[in-house]
CSV table of N, CA and C in Angstrom, one decimal:
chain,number,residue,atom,x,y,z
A,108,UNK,N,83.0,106.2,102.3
A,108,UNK,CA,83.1,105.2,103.3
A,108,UNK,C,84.5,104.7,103.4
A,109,UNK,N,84.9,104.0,104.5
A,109,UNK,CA,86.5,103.8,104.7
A,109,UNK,C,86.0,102.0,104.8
A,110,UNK,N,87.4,101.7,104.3
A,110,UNK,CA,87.7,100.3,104.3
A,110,UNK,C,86.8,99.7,103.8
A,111,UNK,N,86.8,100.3,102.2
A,111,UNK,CA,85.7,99.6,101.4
A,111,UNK,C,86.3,98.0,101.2
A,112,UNK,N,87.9,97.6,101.0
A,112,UNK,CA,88.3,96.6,100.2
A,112,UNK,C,88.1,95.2,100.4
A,113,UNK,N,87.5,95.1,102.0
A,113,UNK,CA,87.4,93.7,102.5
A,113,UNK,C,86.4,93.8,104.0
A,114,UNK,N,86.1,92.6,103.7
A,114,UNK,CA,84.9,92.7,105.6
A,114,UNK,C,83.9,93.1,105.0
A,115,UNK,N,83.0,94.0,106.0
A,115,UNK,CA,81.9,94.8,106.5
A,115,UNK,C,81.9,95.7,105.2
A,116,UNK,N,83.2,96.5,105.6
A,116,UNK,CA,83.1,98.0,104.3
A,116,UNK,C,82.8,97.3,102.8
A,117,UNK,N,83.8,96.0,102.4
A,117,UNK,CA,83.5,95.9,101.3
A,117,UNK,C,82.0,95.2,100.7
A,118,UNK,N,81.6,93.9,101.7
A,118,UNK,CA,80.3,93.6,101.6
A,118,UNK,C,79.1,95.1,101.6
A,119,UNK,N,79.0,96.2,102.5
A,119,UNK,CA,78.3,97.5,102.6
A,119,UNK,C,78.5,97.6,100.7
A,120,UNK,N,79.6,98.1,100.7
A,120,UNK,CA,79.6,99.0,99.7
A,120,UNK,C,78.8,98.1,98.1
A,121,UNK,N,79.1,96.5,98.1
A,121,UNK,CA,78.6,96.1,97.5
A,121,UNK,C,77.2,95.9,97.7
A,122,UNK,N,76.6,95.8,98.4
A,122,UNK,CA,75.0,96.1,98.4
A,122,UNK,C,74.6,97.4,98.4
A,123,UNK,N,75.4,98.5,98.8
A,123,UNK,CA,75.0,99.4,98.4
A,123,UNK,C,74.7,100.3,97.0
A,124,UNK,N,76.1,99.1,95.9
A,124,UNK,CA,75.5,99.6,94.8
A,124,UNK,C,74.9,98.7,94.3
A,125,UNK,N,74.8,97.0,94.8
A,125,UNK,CA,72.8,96.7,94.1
A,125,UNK,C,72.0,97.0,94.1
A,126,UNK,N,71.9,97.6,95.2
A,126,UNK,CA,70.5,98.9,95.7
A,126,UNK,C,70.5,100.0,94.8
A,127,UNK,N,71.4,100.3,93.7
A,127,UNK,CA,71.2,101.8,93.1
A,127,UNK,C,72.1,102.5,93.8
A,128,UNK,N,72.6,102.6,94.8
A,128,UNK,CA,73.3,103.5,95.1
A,128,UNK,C,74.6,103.9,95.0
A,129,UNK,N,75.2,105.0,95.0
A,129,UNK,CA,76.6,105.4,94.6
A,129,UNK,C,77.4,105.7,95.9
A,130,UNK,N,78.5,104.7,95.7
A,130,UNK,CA,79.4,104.8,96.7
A,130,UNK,C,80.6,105.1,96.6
A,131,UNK,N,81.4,105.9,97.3
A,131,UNK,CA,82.7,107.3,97.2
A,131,UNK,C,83.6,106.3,98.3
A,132,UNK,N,84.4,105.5,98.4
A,132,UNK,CA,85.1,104.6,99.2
A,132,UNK,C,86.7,104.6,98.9
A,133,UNK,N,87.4,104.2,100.4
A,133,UNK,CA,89.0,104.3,100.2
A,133,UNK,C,89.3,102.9,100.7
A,134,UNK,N,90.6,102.8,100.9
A,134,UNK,CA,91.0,102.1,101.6
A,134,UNK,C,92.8,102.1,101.1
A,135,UNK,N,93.0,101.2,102.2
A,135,UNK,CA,94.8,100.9,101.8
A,135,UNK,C,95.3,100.5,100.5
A,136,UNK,N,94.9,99.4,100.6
A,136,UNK,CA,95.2,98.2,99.4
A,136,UNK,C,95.2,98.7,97.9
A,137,UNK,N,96.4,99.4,97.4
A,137,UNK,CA,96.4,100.0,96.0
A,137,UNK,C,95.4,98.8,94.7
A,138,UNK,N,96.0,97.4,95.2
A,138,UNK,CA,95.5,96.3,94.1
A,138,UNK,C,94.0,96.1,94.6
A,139,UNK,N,93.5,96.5,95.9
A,139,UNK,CA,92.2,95.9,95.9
A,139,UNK,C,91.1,97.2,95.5
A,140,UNK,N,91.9,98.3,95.7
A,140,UNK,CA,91.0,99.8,94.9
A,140,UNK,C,91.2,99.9,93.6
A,141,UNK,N,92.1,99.7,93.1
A,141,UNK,CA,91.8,99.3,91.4
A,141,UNK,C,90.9,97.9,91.0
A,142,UNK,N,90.6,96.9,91.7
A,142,UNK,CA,89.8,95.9,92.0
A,142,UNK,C,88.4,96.3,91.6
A,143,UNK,N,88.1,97.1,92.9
A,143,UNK,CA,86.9,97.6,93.1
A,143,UNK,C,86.6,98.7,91.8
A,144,UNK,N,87.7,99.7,91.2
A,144,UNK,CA,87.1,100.5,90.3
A,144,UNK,C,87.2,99.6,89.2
A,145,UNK,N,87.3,98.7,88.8
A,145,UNK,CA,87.0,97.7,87.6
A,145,UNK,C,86.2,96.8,87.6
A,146,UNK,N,85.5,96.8,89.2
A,146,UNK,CA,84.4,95.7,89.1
A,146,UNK,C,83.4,96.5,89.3
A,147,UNK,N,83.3,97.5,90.0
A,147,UNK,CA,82.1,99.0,90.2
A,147,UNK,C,81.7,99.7,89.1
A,148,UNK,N,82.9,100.5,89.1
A,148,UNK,CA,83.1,101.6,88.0
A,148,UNK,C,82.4,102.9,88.1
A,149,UNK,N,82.2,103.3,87.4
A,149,UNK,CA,81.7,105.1,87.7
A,149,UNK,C,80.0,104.3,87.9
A,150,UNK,N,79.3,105.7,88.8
A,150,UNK,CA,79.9,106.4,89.6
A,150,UNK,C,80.3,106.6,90.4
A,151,UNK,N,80.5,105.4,90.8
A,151,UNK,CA,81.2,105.2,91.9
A,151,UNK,C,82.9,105.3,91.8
A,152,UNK,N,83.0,105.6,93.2
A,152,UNK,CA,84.6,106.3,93.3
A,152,UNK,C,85.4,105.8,94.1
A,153,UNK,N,86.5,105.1,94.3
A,153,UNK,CA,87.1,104.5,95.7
A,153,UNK,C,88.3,105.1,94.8
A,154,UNK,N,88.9,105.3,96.2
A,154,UNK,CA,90.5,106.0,96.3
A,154,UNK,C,91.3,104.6,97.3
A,155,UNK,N,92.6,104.8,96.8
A,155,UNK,CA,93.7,104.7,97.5
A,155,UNK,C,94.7,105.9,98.7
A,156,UNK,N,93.9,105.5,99.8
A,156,UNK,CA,94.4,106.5,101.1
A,156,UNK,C,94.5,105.3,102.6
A,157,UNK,N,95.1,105.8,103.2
A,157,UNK,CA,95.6,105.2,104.3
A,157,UNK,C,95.0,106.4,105.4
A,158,UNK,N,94.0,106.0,106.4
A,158,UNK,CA,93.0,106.9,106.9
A,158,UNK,C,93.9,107.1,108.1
A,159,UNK,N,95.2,106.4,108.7
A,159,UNK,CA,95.7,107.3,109.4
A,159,UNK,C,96.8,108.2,109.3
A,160,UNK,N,96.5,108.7,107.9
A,160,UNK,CA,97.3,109.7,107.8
A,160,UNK,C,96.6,110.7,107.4
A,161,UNK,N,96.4,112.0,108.3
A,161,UNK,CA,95.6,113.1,108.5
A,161,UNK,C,95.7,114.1,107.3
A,162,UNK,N,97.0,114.0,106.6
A,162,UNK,CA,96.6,115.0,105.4
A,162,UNK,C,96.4,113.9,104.4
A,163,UNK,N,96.3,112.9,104.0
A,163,UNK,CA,95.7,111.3,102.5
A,163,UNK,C,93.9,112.0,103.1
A,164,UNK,N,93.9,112.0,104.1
A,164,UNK,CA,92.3,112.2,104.8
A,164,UNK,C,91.5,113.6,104.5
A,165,UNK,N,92.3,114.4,104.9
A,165,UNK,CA,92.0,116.3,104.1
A,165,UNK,C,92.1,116.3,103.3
A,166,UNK,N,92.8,115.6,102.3
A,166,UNK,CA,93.0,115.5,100.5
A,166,UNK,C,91.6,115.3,100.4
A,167,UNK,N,91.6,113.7,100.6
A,167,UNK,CA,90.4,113.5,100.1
A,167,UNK,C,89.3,113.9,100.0
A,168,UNK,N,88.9,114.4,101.6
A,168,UNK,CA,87.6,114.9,101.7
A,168,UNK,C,87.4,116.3,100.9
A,169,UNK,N,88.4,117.0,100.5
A,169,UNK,CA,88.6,118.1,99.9
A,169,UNK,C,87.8,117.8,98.2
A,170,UNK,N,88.6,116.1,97.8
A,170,UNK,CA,88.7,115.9,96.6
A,170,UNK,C,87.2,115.7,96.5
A,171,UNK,N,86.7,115.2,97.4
A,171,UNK,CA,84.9,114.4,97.2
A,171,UNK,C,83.8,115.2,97.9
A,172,UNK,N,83.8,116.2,98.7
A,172,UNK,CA,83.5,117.5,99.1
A,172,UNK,C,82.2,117.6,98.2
A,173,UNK,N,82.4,117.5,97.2
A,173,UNK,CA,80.8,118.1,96.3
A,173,UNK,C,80.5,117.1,96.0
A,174,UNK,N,80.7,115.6,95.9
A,174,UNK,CA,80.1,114.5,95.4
A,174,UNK,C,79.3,114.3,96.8
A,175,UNK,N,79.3,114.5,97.9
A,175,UNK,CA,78.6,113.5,99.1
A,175,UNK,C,77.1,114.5,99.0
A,176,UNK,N,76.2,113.3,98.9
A,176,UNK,CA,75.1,113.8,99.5
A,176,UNK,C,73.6,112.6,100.2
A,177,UNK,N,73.6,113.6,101.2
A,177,UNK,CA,73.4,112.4,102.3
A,177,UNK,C,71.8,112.8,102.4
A,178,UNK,N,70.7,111.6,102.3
A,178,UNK,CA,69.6,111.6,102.6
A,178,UNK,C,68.8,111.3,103.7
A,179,UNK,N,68.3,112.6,104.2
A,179,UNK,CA,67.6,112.8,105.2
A,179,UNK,C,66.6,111.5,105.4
A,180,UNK,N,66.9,110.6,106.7
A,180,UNK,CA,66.1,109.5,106.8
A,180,UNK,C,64.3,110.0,107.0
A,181,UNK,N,64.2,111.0,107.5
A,181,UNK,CA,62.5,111.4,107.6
A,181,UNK,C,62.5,111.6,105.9
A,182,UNK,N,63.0,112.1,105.7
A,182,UNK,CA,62.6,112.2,103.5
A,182,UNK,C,62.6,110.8,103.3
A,183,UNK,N,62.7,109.9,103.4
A,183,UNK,CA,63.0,108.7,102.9
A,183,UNK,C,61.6,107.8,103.7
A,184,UNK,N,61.6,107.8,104.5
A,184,UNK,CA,60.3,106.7,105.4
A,184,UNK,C,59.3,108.0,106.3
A,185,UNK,N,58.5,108.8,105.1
A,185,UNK,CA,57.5,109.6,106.0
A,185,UNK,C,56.6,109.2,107.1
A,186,UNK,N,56.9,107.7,107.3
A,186,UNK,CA,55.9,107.1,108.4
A,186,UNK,C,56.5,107.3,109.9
A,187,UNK,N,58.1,107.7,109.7
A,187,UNK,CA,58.9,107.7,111.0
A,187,UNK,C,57.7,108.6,112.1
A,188,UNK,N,57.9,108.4,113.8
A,188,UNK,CA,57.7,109.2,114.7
A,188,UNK,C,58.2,110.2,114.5
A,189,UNK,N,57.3,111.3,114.6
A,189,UNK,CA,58.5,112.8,114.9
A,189,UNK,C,59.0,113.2,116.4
């Protein structure tokens, strides 16, 4: 997720890991992503990248490539419509 360190991204990311969940997050702010990996911590992952720079962005995804895994919302709520 981008622009975990403040706003929306960083409120998300924090409910996301009350819920249990593990969140892989960047943002600019070198002091606010060391922030986040000292108040998170494994396994969770936030980088320092600046998303409009196109190769900080291919790194990355390169770097976290086998950590993302994304759940299928019908696996999750079998009551959905098909």
């Amino acid at each position: 997720m981008t622009g975990v360190s403040k706003g929306l991204g960083y409120a998300m990311s924090e409910g996301f890991i009350a819920q249990g969940h593990t969140v892989i997050g960047c943002a600019r702010s070198v002091a606010a992503i060391a922030e986040m990996k000292n108040s998170f911590g494994a396994p969770n992952d936030f980088t320092n990248i600046d998303v409009a720079d196109e190769q900080q962005v291919k790194n990355w995804a390169t770097e976290i490539h086998g950590s993302i895994k994304i759940k299928n919302i019908r696996n999750i709520n079998k009551d959905l419509p098909k």
